[in-house]
Amino acid sequence: MEMLSKPSAGWTDFRLGKTVYGLSYLTAVPLNWLEQAIHGLETLMPFTVYGFCEPGAVFCLVGYRKCYIIFDREEEEGLSPDDAHFETVDVNMLDFCKSLYTDINQNIDAWSQWSPAFFESPEEYHLLHLEEKKKLQMRLDRLEILINENTSFFSTNSTSI
């Protein structure tokens, strides 16, 4: 299951359930989402990831057994029950983290160039790209360890969580 598409021109598609959300570079998706997933698996506590859709924002609460997606249009009146988009998806925390790991790991070069930046020289841009890739790889390595450590927990506790 591809949850995050390969980033292109500062955009990625987030798909979990029926709806696809185009997320922009205004959110540091790769770093923020990996950090939240790591914290969630370290503490075994639900966590939230989000992204700006321009207009609007999507929030995904990752629970033990399910994910809950809320889309906020960011209108002046705020979110009303009539125009709220809320979806429950049968994806548990471990499977969410596995998908996140796979989607970023498979396209790490593209994700390391996620945020637009303007530099005086190509060398300066190259150095930033390498630094971002290192940050992502460190988080991916940590997430992979946590996924492996928690696989048995989620398989044996799936009905009691």
mmCIF file of C-alpha atoms in Angstrom:
data_model
loop_
_atom_site.group_PDB
_atom_site.id
_atom_site.type_symbol
_atom_site.label_atom_id
_atom_site.label_comp_id
_atom_site.label_asym_id
_atom_site.label_seq_id
_atom_site.Cartn_x
_atom_site.Cartn_y
_atom_site.Cartn_z
ATOM 1 C CA MET A 1 0.000 0.000 0.000
ATOM 2 C CA GLU A 2 1.524 3.311 -1.045
ATOM 3 C CA MET A 3 0.534 5.904 1.523
ATOM 4 C CA LEU A 4 2.790 8.757 0.362
ATOM 5 C CA SER A 5 3.565 9.184 -3.299
ATOM 6 C CA LYS A 6 7.038 10.071 -4.520
ATOM 7 C CA PRO A 7 7.372 13.819 -3.991
ATOM 8 C CA SER A 8 7.385 16.027 -7.047
ATOM 9 C CA ALA A 9 7.814 19.809 -7.201
ATOM 10 C CA GLY A 10 7.094 20.185 -3.480
ATOM 11 C CA TRP A 11 3.952 18.014 -3.448
ATOM 12 C CA THR A 12 3.081 14.476 -2.378
ATOM 13 C CA ASP A 13 -0.196 12.591 -2.336
ATOM 14 C CA PHE A 14 -1.294 11.149 0.995
ATOM 15 C CA ARG A 15 -3.686 8.222 0.560
ATOM 16 C CA LEU A 16 -5.042 6.209 3.434
ATOM 17 C CA GLY A 17 -8.603 5.126 2.873
ATOM 18 C CA LYS A 18 -10.865 6.518 0.161
ATOM 19 C CA THR A 19 -9.573 10.068 -0.234
ATOM 20 C CA VAL A 20 -6.299 11.393 -1.638
ATOM 21 C CA TYR A 21 -4.864 14.596 -0.159
ATOM 22 C CA GLY A 22 -2.220 16.649 -1.964
ATOM 23 C CA LEU A 23 0.274 17.810 0.680
ATOM 24 C CA SER A 24 2.584 20.733 0.031
ATOM 25 C CA TYR A 25 6.121 21.538 1.140
ATOM 26 C CA LEU A 26 4.694 23.927 3.785
ATOM 27 C CA THR A 27 4.851 20.926 6.109
ATOM 28 C CA ALA A 28 8.126 19.077 6.646
ATOM 29 C CA VAL A 29 6.347 15.803 5.903
ATOM 30 C CA PRO A 30 9.296 13.394 5.840
ATOM 31 C CA LEU A 31 11.032 14.579 9.023
ATOM 32 C CA ASN A 32 7.911 15.442 11.042
ATOM 33 C CA TRP A 33 6.078 12.245 10.155
ATOM 34 C CA LEU A 34 9.088 10.036 10.881
ATOM 35 C CA GLU A 35 9.638 11.753 14.236
ATOM 36 C CA GLN A 36 5.989 11.274 15.211
ATOM 37 C CA ALA A 37 6.044 7.610 14.165
ATOM 38 C CA ILE A 38 9.249 7.019 16.136
ATOM 39 C CA HIS A 39 7.751 8.646 19.233
ATOM 40 C CA GLY A 40 4.567 6.603 18.823
ATOM 41 C CA LEU A 41 6.409 3.281 18.638
ATOM 42 C CA GLU A 42 8.845 4.230 21.429
ATOM 43 C CA THR A 43 6.031 5.114 23.821
ATOM 44 C CA LEU A 44 3.303 2.909 22.315
ATOM 45 C CA MET A 45 1.036 5.945 22.351
ATOM 46 C CA PRO A 46 -1.219 7.217 19.551
ATOM 47 C CA PHE A 47 0.257 10.057 17.521
ATOM 48 C CA THR A 48 -0.843 12.609 14.953
ATOM 49 C CA VAL A 49 0.681 13.596 11.630
ATOM 50 C CA TYR A 50 -0.565 16.474 9.498
ATOM 51 C CA GLY A 51 0.007 18.284 6.261
ATOM 52 C CA PHE A 52 -1.110 21.448 4.507
ATOM 53 C CA CYS A 53 -3.141 20.979 1.350
ATOM 54 C CA GLU A 54 -3.380 24.630 0.236
ATOM 55 C CA PRO A 55 -6.160 25.280 1.014
ATOM 56 C CA GLY A 56 -6.922 23.258 4.042
ATOM 57 C CA ALA A 57 -5.046 20.782 6.165
ATOM 58 C CA VAL A 58 -5.338 17.085 6.851
ATOM 59 C CA PHE A 59 -4.710 15.488 10.234
ATOM 60 C CA CYS A 60 -4.253 11.764 10.740
ATOM 61 C CA LEU A 61 -4.517 10.380 14.261
ATOM 62 C CA VAL A 62 -2.708 7.046 14.285
ATOM 63 C CA GLY A 63 -4.225 4.805 16.940
ATOM 64 C CA TYR A 64 -3.389 1.279 18.002
ATOM 65 C CA ARG A 65 -5.911 -0.398 15.685
ATOM 66 C CA LYS A 66 -7.213 2.352 13.397
ATOM 67 C CA CYS A 67 -6.347 5.692 11.866
ATOM 68 C CA TYR A 68 -8.702 8.668 11.984
ATOM 69 C CA ILE A 69 -8.416 11.258 9.240
ATOM 70 C CA ILE A 70 -9.839 14.763 9.552
ATOM 71 C CA PHE A 71 -9.758 17.349 6.781
ATOM 72 C CA ASP A 72 -10.113 21.003 7.797
ATOM 73 C CA ARG A 73 -10.882 23.407 4.955
ATOM 74 C CA GLU A 74 -9.521 26.322 7.044
ATOM 75 C CA GLU A 75 -12.484 28.510 6.258
ATOM 76 C CA GLU A 76 -13.111 31.548 8.412
ATOM 77 C CA GLU A 77 -16.148 29.952 10.037
ATOM 78 C CA GLY A 78 -14.114 26.947 11.073
ATOM 79 C CA LEU A 79 -15.045 23.323 10.757
ATOM 80 C CA SER A 80 -18.768 22.630 10.978
ATOM 81 C CA PRO A 81 -20.425 19.208 11.166
ATOM 82 C CA ASP A 82 -22.041 19.827 7.763
ATOM 83 C CA ASP A 83 -18.780 20.259 5.845
ATOM 84 C CA ALA A 84 -16.380 18.223 7.968
ATOM 85 C CA HIS A 85 -14.608 15.344 6.317
ATOM 86 C CA PHE A 86 -13.860 12.559 8.763
ATOM 87 C CA GLU A 87 -12.785 9.042 7.885
ATOM 88 C CA THR A 88 -11.879 5.970 9.934
ATOM 89 C CA VAL A 89 -9.408 3.601 8.289
ATOM 90 C CA ASP A 90 -8.594 0.038 9.408
ATOM 91 C CA VAL A 91 -4.815 0.524 9.495
ATOM 92 C CA ASN A 92 -3.065 -0.106 12.794
ATOM 93 C CA MET A 93 -0.097 1.824 14.149
ATOM 94 C CA LEU A 94 2.486 -0.743 13.088
ATOM 95 C CA ASP A 95 1.167 -0.968 9.513
ATOM 96 C CA PHE A 96 1.053 2.833 9.253
ATOM 97 C CA CYS A 97 4.701 2.992 10.363
ATOM 98 C CA LYS A 98 5.709 0.234 7.931
ATOM 99 C CA SER A 99 4.080 2.110 5.032
ATOM 100 C CA LEU A 100 5.708 5.378 6.074
ATOM 101 C CA TYR A 101 9.099 3.670 6.275
ATOM 102 C CA THR A 102 8.727 2.036 2.857
ATOM 103 C CA ASP A 103 7.424 5.133 1.063
ATOM 104 C CA ILE A 104 10.207 7.412 2.319
ATOM 105 C CA ASN A 105 12.976 4.811 2.094
ATOM 106 C CA GLN A 106 12.154 3.931 -1.537
ATOM 107 C CA ASN A 107 12.352 7.593 -2.566
ATOM 108 C CA ILE A 108 14.892 8.956 -0.086
ATOM 109 C CA ASP A 109 16.654 11.096 -2.691
ATOM 110 C CA ALA A 110 13.414 12.801 -3.706
ATOM 111 C CA TRP A 111 12.375 13.247 -0.045
ATOM 112 C CA SER A 112 15.743 14.787 0.840
ATOM 113 C CA GLN A 113 14.909 17.528 -1.691
ATOM 114 C CA TRP A 114 11.371 18.009 -0.290
ATOM 115 C CA SER A 115 11.607 21.629 0.810
ATOM 116 C CA PRO A 116 12.439 24.203 -1.832
ATOM 117 C CA ALA A 117 15.591 26.145 -1.187
ATOM 118 C CA PHE A 118 17.446 28.861 -3.004
ATOM 119 C CA PHE A 119 21.219 28.918 -2.985
ATOM 120 C CA GLU A 120 24.053 30.849 -4.491
ATOM 121 C CA SER A 121 25.721 27.765 -5.932
ATOM 122 C CA PRO A 122 24.981 24.169 -6.945
ATOM 123 C CA GLU A 123 27.569 23.024 -4.406
ATOM 124 C CA GLU A 124 25.645 24.670 -1.583
ATOM 125 C CA TYR A 125 22.445 22.943 -2.749
ATOM 126 C CA HIS A 126 24.242 19.586 -2.987
ATOM 127 C CA LEU A 127 25.532 19.904 0.588
ATOM 128 C CA LEU A 128 22.037 20.639 1.906
ATOM 129 C CA HIS A 129 20.658 17.642 -0.018
ATOM 130 C CA LEU A 130 23.296 15.360 1.551
ATOM 131 C CA GLU A 131 22.589 16.710 5.042
ATOM 132 C CA GLU A 132 18.832 16.192 4.650
ATOM 133 C CA LYS A 133 19.415 12.664 3.378
ATOM 134 C CA LYS A 134 21.536 11.883 6.468
ATOM 135 C CA LYS A 135 18.773 13.165 8.769
ATOM 136 C CA LEU A 136 16.185 11.069 6.982
ATOM 137 C CA GLN A 137 18.370 7.963 7.001
ATOM 138 C CA MET A 138 18.989 8.263 10.750
ATOM 139 C CA ARG A 139 15.254 8.442 11.398
ATOM 140 C CA LEU A 140 14.511 5.616 8.960
ATOM 141 C CA ASP A 141 17.084 3.418 10.704
ATOM 142 C CA ARG A 142 15.510 4.142 14.102
ATOM 143 C CA LEU A 143 11.990 3.520 12.785
ATOM 144 C CA GLU A 144 13.047 0.201 11.247
ATOM 145 C CA ILE A 145 14.448 -0.953 14.608
ATOM 146 C CA LEU A 146 11.221 0.036 16.385
ATOM 147 C CA ILE A 147 9.060 -1.713 13.781
ATOM 148 C CA ASN A 148 11.040 -4.919 14.281
ATOM 149 C CA GLU A 149 10.927 -4.594 18.081
ATOM 150 C CA ASN A 150 7.169 -4.018 18.126
ATOM 151 C CA THR A 151 6.016 -6.550 15.552
ATOM 152 C CA SER A 152 5.400 -9.263 18.145
ATOM 153 C CA PHE A 153 3.689 -6.782 20.497
ATOM 154 C CA PHE A 154 1.166 -5.789 17.847
ATOM 155 C CA SER A 155 0.560 -9.357 16.665
ATOM 156 C CA THR A 156 0.000 -10.735 20.185
ATOM 157 C CA ASN A 157 -1.923 -7.724 21.516
ATOM 158 C CA SER A 158 -4.005 -6.831 18.463
ATOM 159 C CA THR A 159 -7.278 -7.727 20.176
ATOM 160 C CA SER A 160 -6.488 -6.208 23.563
ATOM 161 C CA ILE A 161 -5.016 -2.861 22.556
#
